[in-house]
XYZ file of C-alpha atoms in Angstrom:
710
model
C 83.443 109.110 94.543
C 82.233 112.736 94.463
C 84.554 115.711 94.498
C 85.605 116.919 97.940
C 84.095 120.328 98.842
C 85.586 123.015 101.045
C 82.606 123.022 103.382
C 82.310 119.349 104.213
C 84.665 117.171 106.235
C 85.200 114.214 103.894
C 84.983 110.540 104.725
C 87.689 108.146 103.584
C 86.014 104.963 102.361
C 86.855 102.234 99.872
C 90.348 103.766 99.507
C 89.092 107.155 98.334
C 87.787 110.460 99.707
C 84.028 110.873 99.686
C 81.594 113.711 100.374
C 77.827 113.784 99.855
C 76.423 115.363 96.725
C 74.859 118.164 98.741
C 75.627 119.978 102.003
C 71.905 120.396 102.731
C 71.108 119.235 106.249
C 74.763 118.866 107.210
C 75.768 119.488 110.830
C 77.813 122.622 111.482
C 81.094 122.283 113.395
C 82.347 125.364 115.260
C 85.627 126.635 116.647
C 85.259 125.927 120.382
C 86.951 129.209 121.297
C 85.279 131.694 118.966
C 82.102 130.052 117.710
C 83.285 130.464 114.118
C 81.910 127.844 111.736
C 84.793 125.647 110.615
C 83.117 122.960 108.550
C 80.055 120.782 108.133
C 79.655 117.032 108.336
C 77.223 114.705 106.647
C 77.083 111.088 105.518
C 73.907 111.438 103.505
C 74.072 108.799 100.771
C 77.050 106.898 102.157
C 76.691 103.134 101.624
C 77.812 101.726 104.996
C 77.291 98.136 103.847
C 79.804 98.723 101.043
C 82.243 100.295 103.504
C 82.079 97.238 105.760
C 82.339 94.812 102.848
C 85.418 96.639 101.548
C 87.107 96.124 104.908
C 86.120 92.461 105.089
C 87.402 91.733 101.588
C 90.109 94.131 100.404
C 91.296 95.107 103.878
C 91.463 91.550 105.150
C 93.263 90.336 102.019
C 95.881 93.092 101.989
C 96.621 92.953 105.718
C 96.850 89.167 105.485
C 99.769 89.479 103.068
C 101.853 90.838 105.954
C 103.015 89.052 109.096
C 102.515 90.349 112.617
C 106.052 91.747 112.596
C 105.654 93.385 109.201
C 102.464 95.105 110.312
C 104.122 96.197 113.545
C 106.975 97.679 111.523
C 104.477 99.635 109.407
C 103.208 101.173 112.668
C 106.715 102.407 113.469
C 107.076 103.999 110.053
C 103.616 105.529 110.361
C 104.466 106.936 113.798
C 107.640 108.540 112.452
C 105.686 110.102 109.601
C 103.055 111.579 111.920
C 105.702 112.701 114.373
C 107.203 114.957 111.728
C 103.835 116.668 111.152
C 102.763 117.267 114.749
C 102.919 121.078 114.525
C 100.325 121.043 111.763
C 98.071 118.913 113.946
C 98.612 121.214 116.948
C 97.348 124.173 114.931
C 94.181 122.288 114.061
C 93.802 120.989 117.610
C 93.688 124.526 119.077
C 90.303 124.960 117.396
C 88.904 122.164 119.585
C 89.691 124.180 122.727
C 92.802 122.131 123.533
C 95.913 123.833 124.855
C 99.402 122.914 123.661
C 99.767 120.482 126.576
C 96.290 119.043 125.915
C 97.228 118.589 122.273
C 100.472 116.887 123.202
C 98.568 114.412 125.365
C 96.209 113.690 122.482
C 98.544 113.859 119.479
C 101.897 112.830 120.932
C 100.116 110.260 123.094
C 98.460 108.716 120.058
C 101.716 108.606 118.119
C 103.383 107.076 121.185
C 100.818 104.271 121.129
C 101.895 103.436 117.573
C 105.544 103.299 118.636
C 104.697 101.112 121.649
C 102.661 98.566 119.720
C 105.290 98.437 117.005
C 107.951 97.601 119.561
C 105.888 95.148 121.604
C 104.490 93.462 118.513
C 107.956 92.679 117.148
C 109.379 91.767 120.543
C 106.571 89.643 121.980
C 104.813 88.080 118.991
C 105.961 85.561 116.368
C 106.793 86.755 112.864
C 103.760 84.887 111.576
C 99.965 85.132 111.637
C 99.237 82.421 114.201
C 99.953 82.975 117.888
C 100.199 79.821 120.054
C 98.578 80.358 123.451
C 99.672 78.406 126.473
C 101.210 74.957 126.862
C 100.415 71.883 124.803
C 98.024 69.383 126.368
C 98.914 65.730 125.630
C 95.609 63.921 125.046
C 96.824 60.352 124.430
C 99.172 58.038 126.284
C 101.520 57.641 123.341
C 101.663 61.384 122.566
C 100.172 60.976 119.092
C 97.138 63.167 119.888
C 97.462 66.552 121.554
C 95.786 69.913 121.790
C 96.554 73.561 122.359
C 95.115 77.013 121.788
C 95.946 79.457 119.029
C 94.983 83.026 118.206
C 94.083 84.062 114.646
C 92.571 87.368 113.548
C 88.818 87.776 113.383
C 87.574 87.685 109.766
C 85.654 90.972 109.803
C 86.257 94.626 110.652
C 86.979 96.547 113.833
C 84.535 99.453 113.979
C 85.453 102.144 116.503
C 82.921 104.713 117.665
C 84.812 107.428 119.480
C 84.119 110.356 121.779
C 84.960 113.954 120.927
C 87.538 114.552 123.648
C 90.554 112.695 122.190
C 90.294 112.994 118.426
C 93.748 111.502 117.772
C 94.675 109.270 120.705
C 91.158 107.836 120.853
C 91.501 106.604 117.273
C 95.118 105.466 117.351
C 94.862 103.561 120.638
C 92.258 101.332 118.987
C 93.745 101.313 115.500
C 97.220 100.152 116.599
C 96.308 96.761 118.130
C 93.757 96.065 115.406
C 96.344 96.785 112.705
C 98.970 94.529 114.314
C 96.352 91.779 114.596
C 95.559 92.220 110.898
C 91.988 93.495 111.258
C 90.775 96.441 109.114
C 89.508 99.474 111.042
C 86.483 101.686 110.420
C 86.631 104.933 112.427
C 83.580 106.975 113.437
C 84.923 110.003 115.376
C 82.987 112.404 117.589
C 81.404 115.076 115.415
C 82.623 118.255 117.243
C 86.313 117.345 116.722
C 86.099 114.905 113.822
C 87.882 117.373 111.532
C 91.064 116.769 113.556
C 90.636 113.004 113.160
C 90.191 113.550 109.416
C 93.467 115.472 109.279
C 95.315 112.582 110.934
C 93.703 110.000 108.645
C 94.663 112.132 105.642
C 98.287 112.085 106.787
C 98.157 108.330 107.393
C 96.844 107.769 103.869
C 99.448 110.098 102.371
C 102.230 108.225 104.178
C 101.781 105.234 101.872
C 102.183 102.792 104.760
C 98.545 101.682 104.939
C 97.547 98.599 102.932
C 94.393 99.051 100.891
C 91.214 98.700 102.920
C 93.001 98.720 106.279
C 91.575 102.070 107.449
C 88.314 103.846 106.631
C 86.829 107.006 108.145
C 83.174 107.975 108.503
C 82.835 111.733 109.033
C 79.338 112.193 110.329
C 76.438 110.056 111.439
C 76.714 106.264 111.331
C 73.477 105.322 113.084
C 72.909 102.262 110.916
C 76.453 100.893 111.137
C 75.503 98.057 113.500
C 72.770 97.024 111.054
C 75.448 95.823 108.610
C 77.790 94.115 111.102
C 77.711 90.471 112.147
C 79.605 87.908 114.233
C 82.766 88.409 112.170
C 83.059 92.016 113.309
C 83.686 93.921 116.517
C 82.712 97.332 117.850
C 84.788 99.381 120.278
C 82.776 102.239 121.731
C 83.905 105.200 123.826
C 81.317 107.607 125.131
C 78.365 107.870 127.472
C 76.976 104.910 129.374
C 73.521 105.672 127.981
C 74.684 105.427 124.376
C 76.696 102.307 125.160
C 73.642 100.602 126.635
C 71.590 101.517 123.581
C 74.207 100.075 121.232
C 74.650 96.932 123.308
C 70.933 96.272 123.013
C 71.098 96.222 119.193
C 69.813 92.970 117.751
C 73.081 92.246 115.945
C 74.916 92.442 119.263
C 72.375 90.559 121.363
C 71.509 87.894 118.793
C 73.945 88.303 115.902
C 77.174 87.886 117.811
C 78.825 91.247 117.034
C 81.673 91.586 119.534
C 81.081 94.712 121.571
C 83.355 96.435 124.058
C 82.808 99.816 125.632
C 84.616 102.391 127.690
C 82.111 104.807 129.185
C 81.866 107.707 131.586
C 82.731 106.875 135.176
C 82.876 108.644 138.523
C 86.598 108.178 139.080
C 87.959 108.880 142.538
C 91.127 110.101 144.203
C 91.581 109.071 147.840
C 93.880 110.972 150.187
C 95.325 108.821 152.966
C 94.972 109.998 156.596
C 98.758 110.309 156.843
C 98.890 112.791 153.960
C 98.162 115.926 155.952
C 98.951 119.464 154.846
C 102.694 120.000 154.625
C 103.537 116.454 153.523
C 104.799 115.693 150.003
C 101.734 113.491 149.512
C 99.303 116.337 150.271
C 101.067 118.594 147.777
C 101.157 115.850 145.118
C 97.452 115.157 145.677
C 96.479 118.820 145.287
C 98.513 119.019 142.094
C 96.910 115.842 140.728
C 93.351 117.021 141.415
C 94.027 120.423 139.846
C 95.584 118.823 136.775
C 92.741 116.376 136.294
C 89.949 118.946 136.398
C 91.731 121.423 134.105
C 93.510 119.166 131.589
C 91.342 119.063 128.432
C 89.000 121.327 130.467
C 88.089 118.249 132.486
C 86.773 116.462 129.387
C 88.469 113.162 130.139
C 86.867 109.845 130.909
C 89.628 109.386 133.486
C 89.233 112.764 135.205
C 88.850 112.883 139.012
C 85.127 113.400 139.662
C 85.141 112.508 143.363
C 87.936 113.762 145.602
C 87.668 111.591 148.733
C 89.620 112.908 151.740
C 89.567 112.570 155.543
C 86.642 114.568 156.975
C 88.900 116.957 158.831
C 90.867 117.731 155.641
C 87.954 118.706 153.368
C 88.352 122.420 153.978
C 92.144 122.261 153.645
C 91.948 120.375 150.336
C 89.341 122.769 148.902
C 91.457 125.741 149.926
C 94.680 124.269 148.532
C 93.152 123.200 145.198
C 91.359 126.531 144.867
C 94.596 128.392 145.582
C 96.490 126.397 142.973
C 93.784 127.021 140.367
C 93.796 130.746 141.113
C 97.574 130.973 140.881
C 98.234 128.683 137.948
C 95.165 128.290 135.750
C 94.479 130.822 132.992
C 91.294 130.106 131.034
C 91.133 131.247 127.439
C 91.824 130.662 123.760
C 94.729 128.150 123.581
C 96.329 130.267 120.864
C 96.801 133.113 123.362
C 99.999 133.445 125.377
C 99.826 132.035 128.913
C 96.555 130.098 128.598
C 96.608 126.822 130.537
C 92.955 125.729 130.187
C 91.017 126.036 126.989
C 87.361 125.840 126.081
C 85.076 122.847 126.185
C 84.671 121.157 122.824
C 81.383 122.849 121.910
C 78.615 125.135 123.164
C 76.406 122.061 123.413
C 78.972 120.464 125.700
C 79.092 123.635 127.795
C 75.307 123.547 128.217
C 75.449 119.882 129.228
C 78.143 120.450 131.865
C 76.437 123.510 133.334
C 73.158 121.603 133.406
C 74.761 118.692 135.236
C 76.287 121.036 137.842
C 72.982 122.817 138.371
C 71.318 119.446 138.985
C 74.022 118.538 141.504
C 73.633 121.853 143.307
C 69.860 121.404 143.418
C 70.409 117.903 144.864
C 72.443 119.240 147.797
C 75.903 120.142 146.542
C 77.494 123.470 147.413
C 79.761 125.496 145.155
C 83.001 125.839 147.131
C 85.130 127.351 144.337
C 84.406 128.892 140.942
C 81.335 130.277 139.232
C 78.734 129.094 136.748
C 78.734 132.523 135.140
C 80.640 132.974 131.890
C 84.246 133.584 132.966
C 86.563 136.335 131.841
C 88.973 134.618 129.464
C 92.113 135.516 127.545
C 91.356 135.942 123.869
C 93.559 135.091 120.912
C 94.379 138.782 120.556
C 95.772 138.770 124.090
C 93.106 140.749 125.931
C 90.756 139.522 128.660
C 87.021 139.475 128.027
C 83.824 137.445 128.294
C 83.428 135.557 125.007
C 79.781 134.597 124.635
C 80.427 132.565 121.492
C 83.163 130.471 123.133
C 82.582 127.322 125.216
C 84.530 128.565 128.234
C 83.853 127.558 131.823
C 85.410 128.194 135.213
C 86.897 125.215 137.123
C 84.476 124.229 139.906
C 84.826 122.533 143.291
C 81.692 121.181 144.968
C 81.279 120.053 148.581
C 78.545 117.952 150.153
C 77.126 117.855 153.663
C 75.608 114.477 152.815
C 78.380 112.303 151.347
C 75.797 109.569 150.694
C 73.919 111.814 148.252
C 73.180 109.774 145.148
C 73.942 112.680 142.827
C 77.639 112.884 143.753
C 78.090 109.179 143.014
C 75.941 108.915 139.881
C 75.839 112.283 138.064
C 78.863 113.183 135.991
C 79.588 116.727 134.885
C 81.968 116.043 131.980
C 84.023 119.175 132.409
C 86.284 121.025 134.895
C 84.342 119.859 137.925
C 85.077 117.714 140.988
C 83.306 117.065 144.286
C 85.292 116.979 147.538
C 83.765 114.607 150.079
C 84.962 113.432 153.485
C 85.407 109.918 154.883
C 85.631 108.688 158.476
C 88.059 105.759 158.137
C 89.643 103.591 155.431
C 86.661 101.249 155.238
C 84.439 104.280 154.683
C 86.772 105.566 151.949
C 86.592 102.196 150.170
C 82.801 102.199 150.478
C 82.494 105.703 149.044
C 84.797 104.896 146.129
C 82.741 101.788 145.353
C 79.524 103.828 145.194
C 80.643 104.921 141.737
C 79.458 101.461 140.610
C 82.568 100.755 138.570
C 85.217 103.200 137.411
C 88.158 103.429 135.044
C 90.727 104.618 137.555
C 91.273 105.703 141.140
C 94.259 107.335 142.778
C 95.431 106.306 146.236
C 97.712 108.945 147.720
C 99.603 107.924 150.851
C 103.098 107.136 152.058
C 101.905 104.530 154.556
C 102.229 100.951 153.167
C 99.342 99.613 155.262
C 97.046 102.398 154.106
C 98.021 101.859 150.485
C 97.514 98.098 150.759
C 94.119 98.375 152.443
C 92.780 101.001 150.057
C 94.170 99.377 146.905
C 92.897 95.886 147.665
C 89.599 97.336 148.854
C 88.839 99.261 145.671
C 90.548 97.155 142.974
C 87.456 95.081 142.278
C 85.613 98.272 141.373
C 88.299 99.836 139.176
C 90.234 99.014 136.022
C 93.349 100.811 137.225
C 94.690 102.031 140.582
C 97.285 104.795 140.504
C 99.372 104.883 143.693
C 100.849 108.302 144.393
C 103.425 109.212 147.017
C 106.669 111.152 147.372
C 108.534 108.419 145.472
C 106.415 108.742 142.322
C 105.311 112.376 142.452
C 107.826 113.330 139.754
C 107.946 110.165 137.683
C 104.270 109.176 137.564
C 102.471 109.556 134.236
C 99.478 110.715 136.269
C 96.030 109.660 137.363
C 94.405 110.421 134.027
C 96.972 108.996 131.635
C 96.404 105.410 130.493
C 99.520 103.820 129.034
C 99.486 101.395 126.103
C 101.393 98.764 128.081
C 98.553 98.279 130.593
C 94.814 97.681 130.502
C 92.570 100.717 130.048
C 88.969 100.072 130.984
C 86.911 99.325 134.023
C 83.965 97.314 135.335
C 80.342 98.293 135.813
C 79.431 101.812 134.811
C 82.841 102.170 133.132
C 81.697 99.707 130.479
C 83.546 96.509 131.298
C 86.018 96.960 128.463
C 89.787 96.495 128.347
C 91.287 98.745 125.718
C 95.040 98.964 125.403
C 96.774 96.450 127.670
C 99.759 95.674 125.463
C 99.570 92.413 123.542
C 96.290 91.615 125.313
C 94.615 94.222 123.140
C 96.095 92.708 119.973
C 94.589 89.375 120.983
C 91.325 91.206 121.710
C 91.023 91.466 117.904
C 91.646 87.745 117.445
C 89.781 84.499 117.996
C 91.173 81.960 120.452
C 90.642 78.490 119.045
C 91.412 75.062 120.496
C 93.128 72.826 117.958
C 93.608 69.071 118.320
C 95.684 66.715 116.243
C 98.971 64.922 115.843
C 102.321 66.582 116.650
C 103.050 66.884 112.928
C 99.759 68.615 112.159
C 99.992 70.997 115.127
C 103.524 71.864 114.060
C 102.237 72.647 110.565
C 99.495 74.931 111.895
C 101.491 76.817 114.529
C 104.941 76.960 112.967
C 106.349 75.642 116.259
C 107.861 72.181 116.543
C 105.984 69.841 118.894
C 107.476 66.839 120.682
C 106.778 63.768 118.582
C 106.756 65.615 115.254
C 109.122 64.650 112.448
C 112.759 65.711 112.667
C 115.758 65.842 110.378
C 118.486 64.705 112.783
C 122.227 65.041 112.348
C 124.795 63.608 114.746
C 125.066 60.331 116.637
C 123.513 57.530 114.591
C 122.817 55.426 117.693
C 120.445 58.170 118.865
C 118.668 58.828 115.576
C 121.247 60.912 113.733
C 121.702 60.449 109.987
C 125.284 59.936 108.884
C 126.523 62.848 106.783
C 123.566 65.114 107.617
C 124.433 68.804 108.042
C 124.684 70.088 111.597
C 121.825 72.590 112.066
C 124.301 75.189 113.394
C 125.815 75.211 109.911
C 122.507 76.361 108.396
C 121.461 79.971 107.882
C 117.810 80.946 108.192
C 117.547 80.498 104.436
C 118.332 76.797 104.909
C 117.189 75.979 108.437
C 113.782 74.352 108.845
C 111.557 73.602 111.808
C 112.486 70.105 113.001
C 116.144 70.261 111.981
C 117.964 68.623 114.890
C 121.227 67.354 116.314
C 121.717 64.313 118.585
C 124.949 64.058 120.547
C 126.753 61.030 121.853
C 127.099 60.195 125.560
C 129.486 61.840 127.969
C 130.187 60.212 131.341
C 130.136 62.227 134.547
C 132.948 61.592 137.032
C 133.129 62.792 140.632
C 136.276 64.672 139.646
C 134.211 66.681 137.161
C 131.624 67.513 139.824
C 134.282 68.523 142.361
C 136.148 70.648 139.863
C 132.962 72.479 138.874
C 132.135 73.059 142.557
C 135.556 74.477 143.276
C 135.675 76.615 140.151
C 132.238 78.144 140.572
C 132.096 78.230 144.373
C 128.871 76.211 144.296
C 129.777 73.727 147.034
C 126.212 72.812 147.949
C 126.413 69.600 149.972
C 124.583 67.471 147.402
C 127.585 67.828 145.107
C 130.510 67.456 147.522
C 129.368 65.602 150.696
C 128.394 61.935 149.994
C 126.907 61.272 153.443
C 124.773 64.422 153.465
C 123.696 63.831 149.860
C 122.550 60.272 150.618
C 120.441 61.587 153.500
C 118.586 63.863 151.093
C 115.439 62.086 149.792
C 115.932 63.524 146.295
C 119.459 62.273 145.623
C 121.138 58.815 145.467
C 124.440 60.369 146.603
C 126.499 63.219 145.246
C 125.108 64.431 141.941
C 126.220 66.726 139.134
C 125.227 70.355 139.284
C 122.316 71.174 137.014
C 124.326 74.024 135.536
C 127.255 71.690 134.917
C 124.927 69.540 132.823
C 123.599 72.565 130.924
C 127.176 73.678 130.254
C 128.092 70.200 129.077
C 124.944 70.212 126.955
C 126.262 73.233 125.089
C 129.590 71.501 124.634
C 127.841 68.427 123.261
C 125.765 70.254 120.645
C 127.893 73.245 119.675
C 129.466 73.503 116.223
C 132.601 75.532 117.002
C 133.644 76.934 113.604
C 132.408 80.389 112.488
C 129.066 80.145 110.786
C 125.542 81.502 110.658
C 124.943 81.161 114.438
C 126.017 84.543 115.806
C 125.243 84.325 119.522
C 123.460 82.497 122.307
C 121.258 85.041 124.085
C 119.581 82.971 126.764
C 117.694 79.980 128.081
C 114.010 79.629 128.843
C 111.827 77.124 130.671
C 114.749 75.267 132.296
C 113.703 72.293 134.420
C 115.871 69.623 136.110
C 113.955 66.347 136.284
C 116.336 63.465 137.058
C 119.521 63.689 139.204
C 122.768 62.514 137.608
C 125.193 60.807 140.013
C 128.857 60.220 139.282
C 129.229 57.335 136.843
C 126.111 58.164 134.826
C 126.330 59.538 131.305
C 124.383 62.276 129.552
C 123.548 63.219 125.967
C 121.527 66.017 124.385
C 119.101 66.380 121.519
C 118.652 69.852 120.058
C 115.734 70.602 117.709
C 114.853 73.810 115.841
C 111.556 74.644 117.531
C 110.689 78.120 116.312
C 112.302 80.390 113.710
C 111.649 84.134 113.837
C 113.388 86.212 111.151
C 113.699 89.891 111.988
C 112.159 92.193 109.406
C 114.729 94.948 109.918
C 117.936 92.928 110.418
C 120.070 90.403 108.567
C 119.488 87.827 111.284
C 116.686 86.346 113.349
C 115.978 84.328 116.471
C 115.917 80.557 116.615
C 114.436 78.791 119.620
C 115.852 75.276 120.039
C 114.141 72.550 122.016
C 116.868 71.022 124.224
C 116.469 67.714 126.049
C 119.222 66.059 128.111
C 118.854 62.289 128.628
C 120.898 59.879 130.719
C 122.257 56.543 129.496
C 118.911 54.883 130.342
C 116.900 57.264 128.172
C 115.437 59.101 131.173
C 114.953 62.835 130.762
C 117.448 64.712 132.905
C 116.627 68.297 131.897
C 114.520 70.235 129.411
C 114.908 73.833 128.270
C 114.862 76.138 125.288
C 118.095 77.540 123.863
C 117.811 80.939 122.173
C 120.256 81.905 119.425
C 120.683 84.651 116.868
C 121.239 83.269 113.372
C 122.102 84.966 110.089
C 119.600 85.002 107.270
C 122.475 84.224 104.886
C 125.772 82.600 105.935
C 128.138 85.511 105.314
C 130.284 84.973 108.433
C 131.389 81.479 107.392
C 132.089 82.541 103.826
C 134.225 85.478 104.988
C 136.107 83.278 107.458
C 136.653 80.511 104.906
C 137.867 82.958 102.264
C 140.638 84.089 104.603
C 141.916 80.516 104.840
């Protein structure tokens, strides 16, 4: 590793900081507000093959030493660490042109993703490294051969190629699910704001929570990265559709099996319902949403509203209302200046691109209804107002179109503070216009009429990854049109790239391979860590039903002693009509099948009056429970309950309880145990099946304390 210089943004590779031997030929990075040179970036001499191999070997090995829950817990600790250093990141973020609110969306939003995946990973995934997927399929008559699906992590690296607009969130929203899955990440940030990404990575490394090889950063060009990837690896790209198409055509993607997902620019829409006329809460919420989306991050958001689709007779009213709100509320300038609400674009190059796109749209038939392409008067850091030629500042713009079919409005994106307001004739026309974007990340439907919302939402859903429904009920609580949340899918079809970033646990599994496994119950139990029907058991309880005399009741075992397959078999208990009647009277459940013999016999499902299903479940607990204090702390629910065979008065029932899945909690002195519960009648027929969920101590301190008191 060479010594880090003051001029170059370093890369973090092979668990060390790296800069090239020389700054010759490096790309200059400027302050978006002042044009001041901040740093330079270069990867001249960086061995990308060694970077990838380090992730595949060291990163894979170190992450594999942790379970899904342990990795998720590291995310929580990492989020707390970053949360304490946000102000430092805000100060750096101002240089990118981002306001305090913009920076909060990027920085706080990214940290929030870490918190979310930490919580969901520990709540929804096993404390293991294999995730069973879906039900077991029995493949033989005797149950000795079965199959199911499992998820295991891919054996390579997750390479993320990010855009410049979200230097923190863009990295962390991809890093979090990959880290939980156990896949090392290689980050290639957008060059204009990569110095902010480097600052976050530096903090993450300093935290001490990252296993070796789990995160690497490439500050600068990585044009040959795909050359050294193969089927073991995956690429997540965010950026322009043109670049995405070029990368997708790489030989290692087309022929070599590199997994490739992309989230690209899209012509997102916001549709105003015909009921949402001026003066309604929906009209006001819509105007606010459009204004926010074209000024937040100076419109540099892949989710920004590019096409504002409104009833024809409301075009002028919407333009006037949005323009008025911009005039009254939007102050363009250096984010470090008091009162500024919209900062600069990320770079002068970006400013040229956006202006060029608008000029093309105007030449194609658009009309400038609000704003100017001239350099605006902006508020400087010193507090005065002036034109800053060296800054990448731009006025918010509203365009209108006489020809709403014009190809330019539906295909040309100005990636800045720009939207086009176009009119529709009816709901079908609004759906058609929205679909002309050829696939988008998100659309807003703003209406308080249920029929309008239903027709628009179902009409456009096939063209969009997300539909944001806005009305008076959500105007205050909504996270907004342009704010993806880590719980739900972020991506879209067609032009939007076809990817599905985020999406909760779906995105963790996106970094894993789904594999069908086939074998005996014992072997599938060994692979998945979940007991399968037919696998071996260690049964205590009634000897006539498989119990071993003197065997320890599984409820007397702490997690340190309990094993998958530990079980208890009860004896029989006979059901009398008096029991059924008493349960009916006590609970108030006097459904005729339990209390009226004639009516019950007329029912094709019952032979006469039968026991309540919940009576049998209650009796089941009484048959298997071990009443003395011990390691079982609480019953916290049932899952998958099914009643299969009715139990008339005179029949008997018994239960078999088997430890199916054991999930210790990383942060607590107890864990969850899922028990497979099966109630049989005296003939061996299955009466009911369900899972019992209990909390069990890791060590049996409760029993010892109780016993010591005599």
